[in-house]
XYZ file of C-alpha atoms in Angstrom:
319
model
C 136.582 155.101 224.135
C 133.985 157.468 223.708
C 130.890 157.155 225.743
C 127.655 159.067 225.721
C 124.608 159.457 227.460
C 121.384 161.976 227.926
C 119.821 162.258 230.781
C 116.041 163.588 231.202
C 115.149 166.168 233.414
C 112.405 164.324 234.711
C 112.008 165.290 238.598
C 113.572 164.361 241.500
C 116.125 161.359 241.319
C 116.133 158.560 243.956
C 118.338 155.549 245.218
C 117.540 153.329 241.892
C 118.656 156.026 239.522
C 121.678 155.912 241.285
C 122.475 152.452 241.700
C 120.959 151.903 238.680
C 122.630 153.996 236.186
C 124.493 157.154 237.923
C 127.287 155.060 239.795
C 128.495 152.854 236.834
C 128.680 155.765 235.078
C 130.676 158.062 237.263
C 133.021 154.588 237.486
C 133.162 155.170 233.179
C 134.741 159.064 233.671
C 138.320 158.052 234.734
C 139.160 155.545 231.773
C 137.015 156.957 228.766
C 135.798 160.163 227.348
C 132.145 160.666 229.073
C 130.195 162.720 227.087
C 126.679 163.595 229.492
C 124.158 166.607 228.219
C 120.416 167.098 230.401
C 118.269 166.100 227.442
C 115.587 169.250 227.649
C 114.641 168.714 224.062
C 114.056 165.054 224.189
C 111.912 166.259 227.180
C 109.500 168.293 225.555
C 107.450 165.317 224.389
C 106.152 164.838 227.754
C 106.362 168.451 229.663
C 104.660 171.703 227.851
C 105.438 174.038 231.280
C 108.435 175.949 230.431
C 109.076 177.397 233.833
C 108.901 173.757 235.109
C 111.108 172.310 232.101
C 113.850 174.956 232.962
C 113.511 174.503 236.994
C 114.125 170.896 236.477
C 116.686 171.310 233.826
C 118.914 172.670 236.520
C 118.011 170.728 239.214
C 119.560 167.849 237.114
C 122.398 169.683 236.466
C 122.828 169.952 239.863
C 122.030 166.645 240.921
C 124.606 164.512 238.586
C 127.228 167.100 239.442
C 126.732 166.736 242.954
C 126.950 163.106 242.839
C 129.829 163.310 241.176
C 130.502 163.983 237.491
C 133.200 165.844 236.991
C 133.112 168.610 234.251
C 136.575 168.239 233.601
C 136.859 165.006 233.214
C 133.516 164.490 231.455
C 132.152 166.854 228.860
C 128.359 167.751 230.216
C 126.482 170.435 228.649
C 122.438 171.133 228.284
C 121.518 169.654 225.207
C 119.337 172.731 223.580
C 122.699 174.436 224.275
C 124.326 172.832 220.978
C 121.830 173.737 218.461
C 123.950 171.413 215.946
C 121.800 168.290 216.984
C 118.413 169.392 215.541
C 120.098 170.296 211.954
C 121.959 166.877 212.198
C 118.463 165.753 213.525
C 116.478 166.970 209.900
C 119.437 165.914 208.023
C 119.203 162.097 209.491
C 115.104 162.401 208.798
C 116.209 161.889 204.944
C 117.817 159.202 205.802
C 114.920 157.490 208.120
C 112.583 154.861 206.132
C 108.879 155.178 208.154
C 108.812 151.295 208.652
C 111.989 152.019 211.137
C 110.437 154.009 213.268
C 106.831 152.712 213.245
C 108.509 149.553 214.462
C 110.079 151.923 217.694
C 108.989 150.048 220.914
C 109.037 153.095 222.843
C 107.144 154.686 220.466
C 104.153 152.010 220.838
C 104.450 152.001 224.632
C 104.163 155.570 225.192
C 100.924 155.901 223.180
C 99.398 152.760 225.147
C 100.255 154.432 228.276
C 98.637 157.545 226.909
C 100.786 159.883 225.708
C 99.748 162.272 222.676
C 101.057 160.584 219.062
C 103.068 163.806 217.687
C 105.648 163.604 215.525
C 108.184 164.839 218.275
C 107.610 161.227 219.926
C 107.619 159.217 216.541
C 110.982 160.552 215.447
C 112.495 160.455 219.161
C 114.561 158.071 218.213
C 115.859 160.328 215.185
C 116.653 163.125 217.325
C 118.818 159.904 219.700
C 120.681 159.259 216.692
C 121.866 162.995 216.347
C 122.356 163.160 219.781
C 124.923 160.111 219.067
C 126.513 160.290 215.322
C 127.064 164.064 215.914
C 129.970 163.363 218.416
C 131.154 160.051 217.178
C 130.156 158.175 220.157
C 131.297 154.629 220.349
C 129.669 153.374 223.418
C 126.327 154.445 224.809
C 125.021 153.410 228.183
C 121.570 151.913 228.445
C 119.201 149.617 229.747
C 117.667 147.124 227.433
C 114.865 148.922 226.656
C 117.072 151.362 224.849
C 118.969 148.906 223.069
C 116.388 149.568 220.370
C 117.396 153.430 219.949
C 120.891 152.409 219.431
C 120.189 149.817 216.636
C 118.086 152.662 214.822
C 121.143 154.878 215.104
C 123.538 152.857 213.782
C 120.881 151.691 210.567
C 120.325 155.425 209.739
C 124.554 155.824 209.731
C 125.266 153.076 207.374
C 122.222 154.575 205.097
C 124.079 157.966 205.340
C 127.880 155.880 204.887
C 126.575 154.014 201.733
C 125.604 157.340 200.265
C 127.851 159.755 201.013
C 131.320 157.702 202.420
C 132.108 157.226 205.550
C 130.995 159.860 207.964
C 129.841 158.181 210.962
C 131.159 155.884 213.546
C 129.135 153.051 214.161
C 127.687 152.910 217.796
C 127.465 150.123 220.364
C 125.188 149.561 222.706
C 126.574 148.820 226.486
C 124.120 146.905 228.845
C 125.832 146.571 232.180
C 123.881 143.047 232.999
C 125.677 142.854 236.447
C 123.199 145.845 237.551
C 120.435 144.375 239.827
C 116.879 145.420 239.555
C 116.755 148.377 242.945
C 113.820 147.378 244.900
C 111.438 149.976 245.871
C 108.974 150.599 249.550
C 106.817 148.026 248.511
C 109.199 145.612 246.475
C 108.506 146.572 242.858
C 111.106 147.639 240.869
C 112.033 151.240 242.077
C 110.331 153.836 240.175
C 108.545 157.246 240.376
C 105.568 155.696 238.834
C 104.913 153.125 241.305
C 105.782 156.501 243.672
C 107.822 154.100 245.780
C 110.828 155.136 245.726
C 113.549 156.533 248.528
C 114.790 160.305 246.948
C 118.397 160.936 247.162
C 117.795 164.960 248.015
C 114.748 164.401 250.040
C 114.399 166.395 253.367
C 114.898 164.341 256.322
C 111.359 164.216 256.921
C 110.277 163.070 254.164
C 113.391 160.767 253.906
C 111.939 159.002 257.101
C 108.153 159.001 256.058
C 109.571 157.070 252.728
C 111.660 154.845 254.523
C 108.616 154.027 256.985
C 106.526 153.164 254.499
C 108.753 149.938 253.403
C 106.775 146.763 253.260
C 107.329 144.324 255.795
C 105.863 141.128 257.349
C 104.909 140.675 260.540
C 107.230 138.508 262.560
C 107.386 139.373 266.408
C 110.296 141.824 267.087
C 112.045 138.642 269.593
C 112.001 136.262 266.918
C 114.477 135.509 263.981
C 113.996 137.097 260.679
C 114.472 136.454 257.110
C 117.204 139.018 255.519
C 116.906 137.177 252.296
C 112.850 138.483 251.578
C 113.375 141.876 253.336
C 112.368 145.031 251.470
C 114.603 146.925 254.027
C 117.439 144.398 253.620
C 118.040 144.590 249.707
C 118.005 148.511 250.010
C 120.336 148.594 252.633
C 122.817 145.968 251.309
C 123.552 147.921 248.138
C 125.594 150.585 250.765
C 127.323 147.757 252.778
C 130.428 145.773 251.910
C 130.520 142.024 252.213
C 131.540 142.660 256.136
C 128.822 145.003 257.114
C 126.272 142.792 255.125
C 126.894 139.935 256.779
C 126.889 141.704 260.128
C 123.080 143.136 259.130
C 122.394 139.313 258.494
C 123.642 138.368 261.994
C 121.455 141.128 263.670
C 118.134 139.642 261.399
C 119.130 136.053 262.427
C 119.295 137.056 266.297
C 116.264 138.964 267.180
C 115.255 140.677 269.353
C 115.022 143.520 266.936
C 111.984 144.737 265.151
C 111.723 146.131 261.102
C 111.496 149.771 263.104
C 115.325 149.305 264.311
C 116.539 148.623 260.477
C 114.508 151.159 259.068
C 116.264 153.490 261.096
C 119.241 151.856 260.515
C 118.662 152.047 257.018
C 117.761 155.720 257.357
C 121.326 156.560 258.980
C 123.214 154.839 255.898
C 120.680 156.898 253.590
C 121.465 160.229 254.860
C 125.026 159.529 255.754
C 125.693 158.269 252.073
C 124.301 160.921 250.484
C 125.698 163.846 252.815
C 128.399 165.374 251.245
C 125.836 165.333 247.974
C 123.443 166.838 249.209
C 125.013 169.541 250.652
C 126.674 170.609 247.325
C 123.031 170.505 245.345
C 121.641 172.788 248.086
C 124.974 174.480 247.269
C 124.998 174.579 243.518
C 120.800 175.126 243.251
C 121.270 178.352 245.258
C 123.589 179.562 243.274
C 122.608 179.260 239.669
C 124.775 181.867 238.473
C 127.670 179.097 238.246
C 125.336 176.395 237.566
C 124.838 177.691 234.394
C 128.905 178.956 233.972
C 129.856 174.997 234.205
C 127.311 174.202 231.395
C 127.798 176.359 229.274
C 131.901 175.513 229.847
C 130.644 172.054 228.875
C 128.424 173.080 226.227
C 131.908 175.409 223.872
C 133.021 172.059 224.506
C 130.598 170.232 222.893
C 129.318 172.649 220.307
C 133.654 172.359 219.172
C 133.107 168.733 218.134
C 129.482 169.246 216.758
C 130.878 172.365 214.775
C 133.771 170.141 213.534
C 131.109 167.381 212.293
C 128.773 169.602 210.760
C 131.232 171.437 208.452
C 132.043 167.941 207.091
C 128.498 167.500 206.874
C 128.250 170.390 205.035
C 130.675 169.801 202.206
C 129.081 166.007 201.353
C 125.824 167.627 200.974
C 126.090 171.159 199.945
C 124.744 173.322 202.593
């Protein structure tokens, strides 16, 4: 199958991205093609500093590749690298009735959480469905607030199949509902808006001051405690086996520790986890020179298919 995704270069990723998203799809690269670009463009309706925009572009880049795609199993390329998707992007506006994208939920909840209403975030979702129907993706990764996007994509394809034959494969949406909601320091669903989460890259000291700041209650350190409500718990069990989870249990159901002894327990798996990672972004960001070489070896890649679909594109509609 085909499979893509976009990723934003949005800042610094942490434990819920991961668990979240990254993992299943690293799992995907062995028995599909993954296609995976750093969505810069789709950025711009939220970042206007350029230096900042590229910075974090590559420290993306260097993140996911670090944690594990593999650029030659997976096609990953910038997206503002394969110009294609903004022509397919105008082309697909034809093709886009007003109603469907006035009814985008994303749309709505961006401008209620105060974002500017441009056109670049009203036809988002247009620029999603290039990003898609240009490479004849069949599966695409989301959470269910994305479902949405995916619907849109697929309407605007069967309005461009009815008129000119059939161009475009159809895309599903794939919602991996065994994926648990990652808990954050203070219990909330992990997220850099509720600036409680635990980063992946983060220096050891900060690492510790993030970890330190997870909510707890305040039962004696000699007395039993419950695993079942800990914030430090359900972080820690998503890097333990059944075994080693049931051990952690044990030590809560015992005493005679306090939430300071599983923090820094939970601090060791952290860092030890994420090692080998982090060592290779450190690796990879100083040394951009073939940071860029593997993107842009994704990227003639890419722009092969998207140069394949355009020219077809080309001869329905006389360009």
């Amino acid at each position: 199958m085909r499979v893509l995704t976009g990723l934003q270069p949005s800042g610094d990723l942490h434990i819920g991205n991961y668990f979240g998203s990254i993992k299943q799809m690293l799992n995907l690269q062995d028995d599909n093609q993954m296609l995976i670009f750093i969505a810069n463009y789709h950025a711009l309706t939220s970042n206007f500093n350029g230096a900042e925009l590229k910075q974090n572009s590559l420290k993306a880049a260097a993140a996911f590749l670090s944690l594990g795609i593999d650029p030659n199993k997976s096609i990953f390329w910038l997206q503002s690298d394969v110009k294609e998707v903004l022509e397919l992007y105008w082309i697909l506006s034809q093709f886009t009735p007003m109603g469907l994208l006035e009814r985008a939920h994303s749309y709505k909840d961006k401008i209620a959480k105060g974002l500017n209403a441009n056109h670049g975030l009203f036809s988002y979702p247009v620029l999603m469905a290039a990003d898609i129907l240009l490479f004849d993706t069949q599966i695409v990764p989301v959470g269910k607030d994305q479902i949405q996007h995916v619907e849109i994509a697929r309407d605007i394809a069967l309005k461009v199949n009815n008129t000119w034959g059939e161009i475009f494969t159809l895309p599903s949406a794939k919602v991996n509902e065994e994926v648990a909601v990652v808990v954050g320091t203070d219990g909330a669903k992990m997220s850099k808006s509720y600036k409680n989460t635990i980063d992946i890259f983060a220096s050891e000291k900060v690492l510790k001051k993030q970890i330190s700041s997870i909510k707890t209650d305040s039962t004696p350190l000699e007395e039993p405690k419950s695993w079942q409500d800990c914030n430090v718990y359900n972080i820690a069990k998503l890097f333990l086996n059944k075994q080693e989870q049931e051990n952690l249990q044990a030590r809560y159901q015992k005493g005679g520790e306090g939430y300071g002894h599983f923090k820094m327990y939970l601090n060791d798996l952290v860092k030890d986890y994420f090692a080998s990672a982090k060592n290779e972004y450190e690796n990879l960001l100083n040394n951009p020179a073939k940071l860029k070489e593997i993107l842009e070896f994704g990227a003639s890649k890419a722009k092969k298919i998207a140069k394949s679909k355009m020219e077809k594109i080309y001869e329905k509609i006389g360009l």
